[in-house]
Short mmCIF file of C-alpha atoms in Angstrom, two decimals:
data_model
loop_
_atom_site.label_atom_id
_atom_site.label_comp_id
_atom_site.label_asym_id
_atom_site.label_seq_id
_atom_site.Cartn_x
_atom_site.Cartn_y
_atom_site.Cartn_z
CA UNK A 1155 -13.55 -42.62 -23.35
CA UNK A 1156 -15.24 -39.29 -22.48
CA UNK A 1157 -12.70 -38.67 -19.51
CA UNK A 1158 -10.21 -39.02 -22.10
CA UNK A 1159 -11.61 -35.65 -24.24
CA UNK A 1160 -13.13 -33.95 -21.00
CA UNK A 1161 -11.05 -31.51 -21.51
CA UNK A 1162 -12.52 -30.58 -24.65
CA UNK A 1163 -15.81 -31.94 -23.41
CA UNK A 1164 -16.73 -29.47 -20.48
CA UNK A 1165 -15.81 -26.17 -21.99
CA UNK A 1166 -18.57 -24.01 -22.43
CA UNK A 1167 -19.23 -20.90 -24.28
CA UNK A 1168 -18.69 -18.66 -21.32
CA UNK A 1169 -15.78 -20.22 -20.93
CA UNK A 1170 -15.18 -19.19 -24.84
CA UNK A 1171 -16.31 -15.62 -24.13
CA UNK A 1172 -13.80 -15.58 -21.55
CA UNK A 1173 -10.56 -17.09 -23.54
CA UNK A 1174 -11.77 -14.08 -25.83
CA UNK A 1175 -11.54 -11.09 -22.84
CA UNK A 1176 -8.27 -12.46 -22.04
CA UNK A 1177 -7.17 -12.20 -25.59
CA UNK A 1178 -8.69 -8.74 -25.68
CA UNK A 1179 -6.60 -8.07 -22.97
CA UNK A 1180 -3.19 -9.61 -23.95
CA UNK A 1181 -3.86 -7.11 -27.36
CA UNK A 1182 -4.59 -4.05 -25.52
CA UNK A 1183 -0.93 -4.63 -23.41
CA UNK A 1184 0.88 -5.59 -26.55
CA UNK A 1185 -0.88 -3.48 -29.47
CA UNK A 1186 -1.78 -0.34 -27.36
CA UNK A 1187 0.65 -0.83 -24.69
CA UNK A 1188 -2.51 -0.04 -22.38
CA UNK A 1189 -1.04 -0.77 -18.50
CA UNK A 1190 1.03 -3.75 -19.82
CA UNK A 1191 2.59 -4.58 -16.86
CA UNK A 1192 -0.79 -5.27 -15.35
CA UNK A 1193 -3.47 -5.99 -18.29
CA UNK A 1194 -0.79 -8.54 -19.60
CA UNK A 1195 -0.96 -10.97 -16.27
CA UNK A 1196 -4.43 -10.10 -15.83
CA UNK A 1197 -5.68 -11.39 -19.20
CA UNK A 1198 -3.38 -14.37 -19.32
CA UNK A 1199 -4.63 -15.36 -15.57
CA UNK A 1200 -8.54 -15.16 -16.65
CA UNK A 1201 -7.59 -17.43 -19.25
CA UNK A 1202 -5.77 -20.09 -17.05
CA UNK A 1203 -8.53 -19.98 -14.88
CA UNK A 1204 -11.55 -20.39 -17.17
CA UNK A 1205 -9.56 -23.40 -19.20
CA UNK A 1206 -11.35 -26.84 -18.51
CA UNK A 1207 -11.58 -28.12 -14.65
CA UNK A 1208 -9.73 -24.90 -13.64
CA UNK A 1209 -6.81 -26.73 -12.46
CA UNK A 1210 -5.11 -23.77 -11.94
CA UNK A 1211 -7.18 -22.52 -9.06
CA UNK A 1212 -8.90 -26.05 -7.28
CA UNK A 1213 -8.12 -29.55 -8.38
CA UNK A 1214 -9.27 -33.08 -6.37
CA UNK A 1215 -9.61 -31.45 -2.87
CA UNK A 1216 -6.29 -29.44 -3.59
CA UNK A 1217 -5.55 -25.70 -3.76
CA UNK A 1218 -3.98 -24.85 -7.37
CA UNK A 1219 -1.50 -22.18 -7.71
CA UNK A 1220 -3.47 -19.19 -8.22
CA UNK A 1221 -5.71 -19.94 -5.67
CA UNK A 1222 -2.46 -20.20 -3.30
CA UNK A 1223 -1.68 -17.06 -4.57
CA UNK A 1224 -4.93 -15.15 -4.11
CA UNK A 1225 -5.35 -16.67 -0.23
CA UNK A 1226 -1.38 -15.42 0.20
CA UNK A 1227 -1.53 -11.90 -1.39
CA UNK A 1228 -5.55 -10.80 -2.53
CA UNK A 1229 -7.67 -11.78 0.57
CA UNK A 1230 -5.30 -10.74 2.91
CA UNK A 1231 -4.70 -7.75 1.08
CA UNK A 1232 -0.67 -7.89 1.28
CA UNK A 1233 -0.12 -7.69 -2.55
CA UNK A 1234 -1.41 -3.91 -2.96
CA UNK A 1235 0.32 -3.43 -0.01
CA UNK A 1236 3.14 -4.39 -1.11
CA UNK A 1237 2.64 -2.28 -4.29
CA UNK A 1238 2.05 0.92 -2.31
CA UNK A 1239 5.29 0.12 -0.61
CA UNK A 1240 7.10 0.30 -4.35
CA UNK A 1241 4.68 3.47 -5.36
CA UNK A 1242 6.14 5.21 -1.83
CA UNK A 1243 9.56 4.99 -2.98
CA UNK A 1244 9.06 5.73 -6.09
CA UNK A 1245 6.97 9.37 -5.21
CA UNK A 1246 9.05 12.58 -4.90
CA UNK A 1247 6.48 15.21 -2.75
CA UNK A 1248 9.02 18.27 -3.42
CA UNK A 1249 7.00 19.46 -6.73
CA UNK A 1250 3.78 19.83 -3.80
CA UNK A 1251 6.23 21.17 -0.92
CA UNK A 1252 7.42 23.72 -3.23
CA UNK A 1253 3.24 24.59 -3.66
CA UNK A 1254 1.50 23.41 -1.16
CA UNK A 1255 -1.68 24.39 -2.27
CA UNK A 1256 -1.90 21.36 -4.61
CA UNK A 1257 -2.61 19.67 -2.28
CA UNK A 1258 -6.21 20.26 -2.47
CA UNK A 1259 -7.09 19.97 -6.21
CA UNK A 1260 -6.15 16.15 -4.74
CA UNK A 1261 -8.70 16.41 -2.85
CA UNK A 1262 -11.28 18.04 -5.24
CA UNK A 1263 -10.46 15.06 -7.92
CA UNK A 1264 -11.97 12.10 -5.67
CA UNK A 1265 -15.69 13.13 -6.10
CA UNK A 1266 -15.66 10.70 -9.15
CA UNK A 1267 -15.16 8.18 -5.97
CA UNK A 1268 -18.49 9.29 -4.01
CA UNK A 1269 -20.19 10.34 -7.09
CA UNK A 1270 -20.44 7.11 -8.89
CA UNK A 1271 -21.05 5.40 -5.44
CA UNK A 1272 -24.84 7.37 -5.73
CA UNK A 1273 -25.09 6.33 -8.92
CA UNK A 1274 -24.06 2.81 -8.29
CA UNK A 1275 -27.11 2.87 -5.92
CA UNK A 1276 -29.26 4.04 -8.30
CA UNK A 1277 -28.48 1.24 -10.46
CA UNK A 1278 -29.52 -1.68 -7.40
CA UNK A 1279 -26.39 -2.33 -6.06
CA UNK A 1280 -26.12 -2.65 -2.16
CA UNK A 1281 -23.67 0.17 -0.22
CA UNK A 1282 -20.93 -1.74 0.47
CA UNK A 1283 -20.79 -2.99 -3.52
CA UNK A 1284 -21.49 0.95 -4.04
CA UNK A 1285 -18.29 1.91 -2.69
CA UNK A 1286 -16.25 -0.78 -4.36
CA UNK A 1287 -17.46 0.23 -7.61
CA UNK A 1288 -17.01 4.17 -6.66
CA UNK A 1289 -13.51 3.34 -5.94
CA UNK A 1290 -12.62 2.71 -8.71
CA UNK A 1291 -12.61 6.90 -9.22
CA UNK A 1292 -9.28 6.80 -7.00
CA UNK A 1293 -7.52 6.08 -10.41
CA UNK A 1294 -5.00 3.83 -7.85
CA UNK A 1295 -5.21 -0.15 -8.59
CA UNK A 1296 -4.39 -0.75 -4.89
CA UNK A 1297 -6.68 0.99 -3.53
CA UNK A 1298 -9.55 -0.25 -5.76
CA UNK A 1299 -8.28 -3.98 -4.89
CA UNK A 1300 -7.95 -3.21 -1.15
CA UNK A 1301 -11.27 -1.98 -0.53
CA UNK A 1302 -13.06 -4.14 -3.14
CA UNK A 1303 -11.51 -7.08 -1.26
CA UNK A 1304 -12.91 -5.92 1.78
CA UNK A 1305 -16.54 -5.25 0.86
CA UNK A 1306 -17.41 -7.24 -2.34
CA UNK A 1307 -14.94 -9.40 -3.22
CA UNK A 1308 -17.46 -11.47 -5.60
CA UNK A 1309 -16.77 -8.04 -7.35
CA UNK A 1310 -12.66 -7.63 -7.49
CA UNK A 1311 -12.51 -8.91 -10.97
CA UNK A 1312 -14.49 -6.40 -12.87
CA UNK A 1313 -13.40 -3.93 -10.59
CA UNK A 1314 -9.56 -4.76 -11.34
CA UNK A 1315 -9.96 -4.81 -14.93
CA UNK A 1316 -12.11 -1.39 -15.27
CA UNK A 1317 -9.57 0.53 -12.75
CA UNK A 1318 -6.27 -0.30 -14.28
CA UNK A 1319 -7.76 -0.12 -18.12
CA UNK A 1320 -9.10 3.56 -17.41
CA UNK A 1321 -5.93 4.15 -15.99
CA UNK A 1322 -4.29 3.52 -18.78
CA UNK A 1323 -7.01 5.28 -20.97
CA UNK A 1324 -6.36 8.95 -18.98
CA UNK A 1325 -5.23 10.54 -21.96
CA UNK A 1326 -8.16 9.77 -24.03
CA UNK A 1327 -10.70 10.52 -21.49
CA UNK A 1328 -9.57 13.61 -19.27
CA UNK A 1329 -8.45 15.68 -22.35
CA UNK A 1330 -12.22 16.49 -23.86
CA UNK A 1331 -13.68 16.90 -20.37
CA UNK A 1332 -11.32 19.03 -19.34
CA UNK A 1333 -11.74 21.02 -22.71
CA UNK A 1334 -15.41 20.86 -22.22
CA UNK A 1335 -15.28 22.76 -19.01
CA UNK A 1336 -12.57 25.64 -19.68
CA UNK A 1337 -12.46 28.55 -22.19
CA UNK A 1338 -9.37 29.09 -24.03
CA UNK A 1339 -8.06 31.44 -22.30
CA UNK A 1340 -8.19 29.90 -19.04
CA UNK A 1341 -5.95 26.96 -20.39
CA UNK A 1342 -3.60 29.47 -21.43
CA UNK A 1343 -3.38 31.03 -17.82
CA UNK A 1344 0.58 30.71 -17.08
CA UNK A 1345 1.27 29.88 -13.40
CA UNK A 1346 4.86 30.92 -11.60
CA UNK A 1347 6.71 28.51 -10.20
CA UNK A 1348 9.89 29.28 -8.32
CA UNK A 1349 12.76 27.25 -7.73
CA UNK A 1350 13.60 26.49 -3.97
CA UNK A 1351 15.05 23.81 -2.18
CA UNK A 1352 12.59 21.90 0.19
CA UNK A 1353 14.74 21.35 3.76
CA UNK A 1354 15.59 17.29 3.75
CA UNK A 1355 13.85 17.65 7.69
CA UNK A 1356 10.67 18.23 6.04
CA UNK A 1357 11.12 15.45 3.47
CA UNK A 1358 11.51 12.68 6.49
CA UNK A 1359 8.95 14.43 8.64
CA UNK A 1360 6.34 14.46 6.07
CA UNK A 1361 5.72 10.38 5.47
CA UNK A 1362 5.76 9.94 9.86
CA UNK A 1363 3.29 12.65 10.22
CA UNK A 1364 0.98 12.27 7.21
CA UNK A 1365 1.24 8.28 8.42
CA UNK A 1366 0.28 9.53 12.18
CA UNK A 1367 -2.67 12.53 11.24
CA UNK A 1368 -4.55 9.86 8.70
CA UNK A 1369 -4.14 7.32 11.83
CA UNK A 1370 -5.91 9.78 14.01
CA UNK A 1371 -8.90 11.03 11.30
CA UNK A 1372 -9.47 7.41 9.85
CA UNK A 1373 -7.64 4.49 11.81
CA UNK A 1374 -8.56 2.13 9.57
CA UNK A 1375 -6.77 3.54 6.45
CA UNK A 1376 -3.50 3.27 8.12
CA UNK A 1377 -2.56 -0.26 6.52
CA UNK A 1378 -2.76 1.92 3.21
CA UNK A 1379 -0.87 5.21 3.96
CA UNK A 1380 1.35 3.42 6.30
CA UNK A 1381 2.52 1.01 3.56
CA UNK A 1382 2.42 4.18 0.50
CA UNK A 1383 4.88 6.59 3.42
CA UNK A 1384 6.91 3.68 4.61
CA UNK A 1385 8.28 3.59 0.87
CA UNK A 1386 8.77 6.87 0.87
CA UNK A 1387 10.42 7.35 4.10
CA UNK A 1388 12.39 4.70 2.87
CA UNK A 1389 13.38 7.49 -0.40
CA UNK A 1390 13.86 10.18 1.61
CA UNK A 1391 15.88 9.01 4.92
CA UNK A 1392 18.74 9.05 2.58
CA UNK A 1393 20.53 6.21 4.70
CA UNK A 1394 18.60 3.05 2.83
CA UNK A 1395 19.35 3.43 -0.78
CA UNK A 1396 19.58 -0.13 -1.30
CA UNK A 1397 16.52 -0.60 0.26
CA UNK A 1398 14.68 2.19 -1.52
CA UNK A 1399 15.91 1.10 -5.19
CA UNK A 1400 14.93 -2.76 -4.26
CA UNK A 1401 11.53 -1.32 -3.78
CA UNK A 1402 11.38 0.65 -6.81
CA UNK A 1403 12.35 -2.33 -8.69
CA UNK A 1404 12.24 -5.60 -7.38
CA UNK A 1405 9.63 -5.21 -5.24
CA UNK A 1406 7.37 -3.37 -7.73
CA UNK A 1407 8.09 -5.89 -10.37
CA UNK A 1408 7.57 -9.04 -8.47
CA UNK A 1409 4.56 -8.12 -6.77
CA UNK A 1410 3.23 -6.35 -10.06
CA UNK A 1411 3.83 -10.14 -11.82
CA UNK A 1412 1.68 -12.07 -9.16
CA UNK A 1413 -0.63 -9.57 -8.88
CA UNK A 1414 -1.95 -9.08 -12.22
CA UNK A 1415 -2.20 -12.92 -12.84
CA UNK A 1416 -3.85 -13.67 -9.83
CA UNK A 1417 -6.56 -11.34 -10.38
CA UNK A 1418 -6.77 -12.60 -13.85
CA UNK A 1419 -7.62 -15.85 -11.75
CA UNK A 1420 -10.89 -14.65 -9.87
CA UNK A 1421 -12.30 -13.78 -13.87
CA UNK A 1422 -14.19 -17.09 -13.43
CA UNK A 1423 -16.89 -16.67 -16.29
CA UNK A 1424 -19.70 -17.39 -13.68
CA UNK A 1425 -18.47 -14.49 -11.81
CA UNK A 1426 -17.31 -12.28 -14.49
CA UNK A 1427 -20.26 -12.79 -17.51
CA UNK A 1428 -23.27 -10.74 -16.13
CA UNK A 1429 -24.96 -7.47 -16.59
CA UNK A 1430 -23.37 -5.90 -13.41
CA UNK A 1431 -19.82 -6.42 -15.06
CA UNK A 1432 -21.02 -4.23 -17.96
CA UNK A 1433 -22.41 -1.91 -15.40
CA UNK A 1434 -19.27 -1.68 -13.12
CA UNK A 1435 -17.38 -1.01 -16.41
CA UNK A 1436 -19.42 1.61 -17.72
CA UNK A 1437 -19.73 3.32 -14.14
CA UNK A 1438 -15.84 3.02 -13.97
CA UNK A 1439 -15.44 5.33 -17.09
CA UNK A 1440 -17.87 7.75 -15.22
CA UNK A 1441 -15.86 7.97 -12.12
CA UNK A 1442 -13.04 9.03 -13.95
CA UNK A 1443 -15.07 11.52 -15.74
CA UNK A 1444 -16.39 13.15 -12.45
CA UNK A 1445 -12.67 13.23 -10.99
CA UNK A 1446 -11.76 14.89 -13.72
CA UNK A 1447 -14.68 17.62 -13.68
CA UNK A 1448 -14.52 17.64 -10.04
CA UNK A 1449 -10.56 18.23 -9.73
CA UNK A 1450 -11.12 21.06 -12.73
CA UNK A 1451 -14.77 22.74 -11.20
CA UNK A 1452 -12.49 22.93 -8.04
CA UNK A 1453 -10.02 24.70 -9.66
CA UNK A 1454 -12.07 27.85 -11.10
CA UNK A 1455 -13.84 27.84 -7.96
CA UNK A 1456 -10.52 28.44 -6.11
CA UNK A 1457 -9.53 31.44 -9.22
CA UNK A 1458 -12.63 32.88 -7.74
CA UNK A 1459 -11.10 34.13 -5.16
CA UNK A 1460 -7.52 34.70 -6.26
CA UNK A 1461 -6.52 37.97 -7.32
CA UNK A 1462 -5.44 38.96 -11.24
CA UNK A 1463 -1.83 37.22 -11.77
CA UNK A 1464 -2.50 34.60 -9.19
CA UNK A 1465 -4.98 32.88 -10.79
CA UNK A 1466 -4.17 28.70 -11.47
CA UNK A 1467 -4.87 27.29 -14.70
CA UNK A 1468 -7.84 25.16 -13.95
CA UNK A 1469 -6.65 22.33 -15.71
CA UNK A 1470 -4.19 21.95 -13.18
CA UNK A 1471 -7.44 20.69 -11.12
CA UNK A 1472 -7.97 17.54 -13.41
CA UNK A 1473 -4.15 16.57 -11.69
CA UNK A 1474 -5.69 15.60 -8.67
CA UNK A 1475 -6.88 11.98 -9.76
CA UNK A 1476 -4.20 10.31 -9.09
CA UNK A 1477 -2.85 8.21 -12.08
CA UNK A 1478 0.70 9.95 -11.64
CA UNK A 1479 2.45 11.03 -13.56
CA UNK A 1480 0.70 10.17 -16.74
CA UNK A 1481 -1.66 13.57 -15.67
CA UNK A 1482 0.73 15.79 -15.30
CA UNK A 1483 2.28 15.40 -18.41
CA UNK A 1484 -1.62 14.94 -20.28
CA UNK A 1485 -2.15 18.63 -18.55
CA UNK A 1486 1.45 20.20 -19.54
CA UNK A 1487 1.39 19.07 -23.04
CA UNK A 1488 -1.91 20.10 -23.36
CA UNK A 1489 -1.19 23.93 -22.10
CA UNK A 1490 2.15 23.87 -24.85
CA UNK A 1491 -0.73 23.03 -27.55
CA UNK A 1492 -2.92 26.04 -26.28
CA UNK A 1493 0.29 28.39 -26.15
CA UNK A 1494 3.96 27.20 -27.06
CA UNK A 1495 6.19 27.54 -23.94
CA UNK A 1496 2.76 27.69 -20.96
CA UNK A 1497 5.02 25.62 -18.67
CA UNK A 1498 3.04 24.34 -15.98
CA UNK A 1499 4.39 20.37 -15.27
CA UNK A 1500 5.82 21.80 -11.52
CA UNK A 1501 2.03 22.11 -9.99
CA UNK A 1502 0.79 19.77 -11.82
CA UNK A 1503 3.20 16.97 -10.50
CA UNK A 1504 2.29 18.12 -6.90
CA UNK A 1505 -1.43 18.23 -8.01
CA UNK A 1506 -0.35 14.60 -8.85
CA UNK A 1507 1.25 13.64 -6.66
CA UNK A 1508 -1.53 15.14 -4.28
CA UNK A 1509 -4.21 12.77 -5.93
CA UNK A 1510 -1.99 9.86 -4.35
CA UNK A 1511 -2.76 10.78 -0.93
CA UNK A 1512 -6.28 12.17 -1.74
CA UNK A 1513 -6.97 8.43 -3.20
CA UNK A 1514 -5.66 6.79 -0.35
CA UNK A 1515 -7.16 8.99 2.57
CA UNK A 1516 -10.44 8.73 0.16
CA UNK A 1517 -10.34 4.64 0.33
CA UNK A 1518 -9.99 5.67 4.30
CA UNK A 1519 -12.94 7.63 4.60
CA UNK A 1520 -15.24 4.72 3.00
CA UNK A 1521 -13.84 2.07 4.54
CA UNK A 1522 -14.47 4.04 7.73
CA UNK A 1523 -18.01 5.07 7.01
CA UNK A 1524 -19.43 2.79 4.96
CA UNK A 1525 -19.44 -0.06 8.46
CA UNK A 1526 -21.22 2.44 10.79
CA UNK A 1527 -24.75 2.39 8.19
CA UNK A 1528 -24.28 -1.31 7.02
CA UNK A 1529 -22.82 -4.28 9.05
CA UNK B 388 -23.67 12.49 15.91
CA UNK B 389 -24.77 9.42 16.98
CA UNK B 390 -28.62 10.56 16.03
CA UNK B 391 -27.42 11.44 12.42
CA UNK B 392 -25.89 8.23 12.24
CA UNK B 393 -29.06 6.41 13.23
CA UNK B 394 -30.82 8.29 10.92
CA UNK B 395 -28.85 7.42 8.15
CA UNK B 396 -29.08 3.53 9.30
CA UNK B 397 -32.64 3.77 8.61
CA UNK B 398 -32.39 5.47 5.39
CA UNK B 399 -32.66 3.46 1.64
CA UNK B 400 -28.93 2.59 0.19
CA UNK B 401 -28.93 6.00 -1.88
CA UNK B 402 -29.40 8.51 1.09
CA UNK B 403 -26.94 5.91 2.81
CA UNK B 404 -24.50 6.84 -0.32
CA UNK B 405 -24.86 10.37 -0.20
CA UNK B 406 -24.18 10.76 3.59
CA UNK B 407 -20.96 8.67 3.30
CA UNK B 408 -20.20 11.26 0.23
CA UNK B 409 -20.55 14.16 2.77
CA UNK B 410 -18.97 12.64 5.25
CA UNK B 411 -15.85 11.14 2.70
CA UNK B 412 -15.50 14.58 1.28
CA UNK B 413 -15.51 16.93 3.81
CA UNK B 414 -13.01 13.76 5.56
CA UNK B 415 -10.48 13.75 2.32
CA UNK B 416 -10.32 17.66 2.35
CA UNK B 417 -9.59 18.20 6.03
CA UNK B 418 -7.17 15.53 6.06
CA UNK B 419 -5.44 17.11 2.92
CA UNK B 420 -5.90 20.30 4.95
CA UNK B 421 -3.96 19.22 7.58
CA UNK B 422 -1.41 17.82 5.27
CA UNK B 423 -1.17 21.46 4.00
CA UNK B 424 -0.91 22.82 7.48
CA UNK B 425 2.50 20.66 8.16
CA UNK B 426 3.86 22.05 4.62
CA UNK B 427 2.87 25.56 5.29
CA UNK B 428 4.31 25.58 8.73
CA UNK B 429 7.87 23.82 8.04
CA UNK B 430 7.84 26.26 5.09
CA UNK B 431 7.27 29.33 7.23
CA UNK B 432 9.53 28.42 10.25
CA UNK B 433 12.07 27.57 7.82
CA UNK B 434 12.21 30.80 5.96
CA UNK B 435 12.25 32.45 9.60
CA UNK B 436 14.81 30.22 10.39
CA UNK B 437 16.90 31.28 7.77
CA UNK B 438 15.74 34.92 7.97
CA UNK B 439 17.47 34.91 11.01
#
């Protein structure tokens, strides 16, 4: 008779605590439209998986269909892949072309990346589980999925779940840190922009040799930037339309369905229900925090050395992290509060879109380094 | 190299982070800075281009 209830039988609290993340979840996509497309899947998948015998993901001897999923798309790492395929297409680089020195306020906003990765040391965790919780600072799902799979997959759930929520959170966390470290008056610096046409040569050269220079510096970040420029030499060859719109849209949305609820499915409450998921989430907030100072620190350093008139607004800096566009527009509509008609969305798109490739080539760099100290 | 690398091997987990930090940083700017380079240049022999 008790096989007959065992499904009612073998649930256990943490399974309870569970059913209620996933609702949490579910609400925050439907209520607060927080990252639905992801948050959504992700909630409903942890709580398929943590319903009785887990059928979902193992059942006598046999592989259930998340778990086919995961071993097809999450430990092999195609599904992000995949996704930065879609995010390629979908990136136009002419707001950074027409000012190239963006470029490097994308490179200022990863020290949330290495600066939580200290801290996450501080707290007991080992290097490699370090990085995957630093990562999470590259404000870029992918990337946080990619490397976490690599080096502590016990770890991608948490991970998952703090990235894309703080993603969708940007405009309630960068807005007081950014007005914490700038006076008035440098928000309401107004920055030229000029209208020229970037050469379509450059556009099609770009993706190859950003794709070949990040293949020299760190080889092993080439299945990421390879994947992000093939989509976008895909946009910008101007001969694959169809192809470029199937990415933007199929691809993006099919991949973006099985993702989601497939990382839902590694929420198992055993995994998910300790202190170091409370740590990874809190940590996750601080990563973004640091971007955001780092990206904006950056940028006053740089007025430094600029002469009167030239000078950037420095929240232009707090761009670089590279949840795009939803920064940009945080940072314009924040300079129209400060003074009606400060337009600066141009730079900060290409600080923006700048944070894309800082993420990536930041993912690079610690999945380079972080091997040669630790096997 | 190698020596600093060794170094760091023997090092606790937190030194371990903040050499990777160095290392990731001054990697993610000089990348970027070579990015910039490409930019610069097509925009420069461009406007020469077109100059003449």
């Amino acid at each position: 008779m008790q096989d007959v209830f065992i499904g009612f039988t073998s649930v256990t609290w943490q399974n309870a605590v569970m059913y209620l993340v996933g609702f949490v979840l579910i609400g925050l996509a439907i209520k607060k439209e927080y990252e639905p497309m992801l948050l959504l899947p992700i909630g409903f998948g942890a709580i398929l998986v943590n319903l009785p015998l887990a059928v979902v993901w193992e059942h006598a001897g046999a592989a259930g269909f998340l778990k086919v999923f995961y071993e097809a798309g999450i430990a092999n790492e195609v599904f992000p892949l995949l996704i930065f395929v879609a995010v390629g297409a979908m990136i136009d680089f002419g707001p950074l072309f027409k000012n190239p020195l963006m470029i490097f306020f994308g490179a200022a906003a990863q020290l949330g990346i290495f600066a939580t990765m200290v801290i996450a040391t501080l707290l007991g965790f080992s290097l490699k589980e370090a990085a995957s919780i630093g990562i999470i600072g590259a404000a870029d799902g992918p990337t946080s999925i990619f490397v976490a799979n690599i080096f502590a997959p016990q770890l991608l759930g948490p991970i998952s779940v703090a990235a894309y929520s703080y993603m969708s959170l940007v405009p309630l966390i960068q807005p007081p840190v950014i007005r914490l470290l700038t006076t008035k008056n440098e928000r309401r610096i107004h920055m030229e922009y000029h209208e020229s046409s970037v050469p379509k040569w450059l556009k099609i050269v770009f993706p190859i040799a950003v794709t070949m220079i990040a293949g020299f510096v760190a080889p092993i970040s080439v299945p990421l930037i390879g994947s992000l420029m093939f989509g976008n030499l895909i946009r910008e060859s101007g001969v694959l339309e169809r192809l470029s719109k199937a990415a933007q849209n199929e691809l993006a949305n099919l991949v973006t369905l099985l993702l989601g609820i497939t990382i839902g499915s590694s929420m198992k409450a055993e995994a998910f229900l300790t202190l170091e998921t409370l740590k990874i989430m809190g940590m996750g907030l601080l990563a973004f925090v640091f971007d955001t100072a780092g990206g904006v620190l950056f940028a006053k350093l740089v007025n430094l050395f600029l002469p009167k008139g030239k000078k950037v607004n420095p929240m232009i800096g707090a761009c670089g992290i590279s949840a795009f566009p939803m920064s940009g527009r945080i940072v314009q509509k924040m300079a129209n509060d400060e003074e009606r008609g400060n337009i600066i969305l141009m730079p900060a798109i290409g600080a923006n879109v700048s944070g894309q490739l800082g993420s990536v080539i930041a993912g690079g760099m610690v999945l380079a380094l972080v091997p040669l100290l630790v096997k | 190299m190698n020596d600093l690398i060794e170094i760091l091997r023997q090092s606790g987990t937190t030194i371990q982070a903040l050499g990777v930090t160095a290392g990731g940083l001054i990697g993610v700017f000089v990348t970027l800075g070579a990015f910039f380079l490409i930019i610069w240049l097509a925009d420069r022999f461009g406007t020469r281009r077109g100059a003449d």
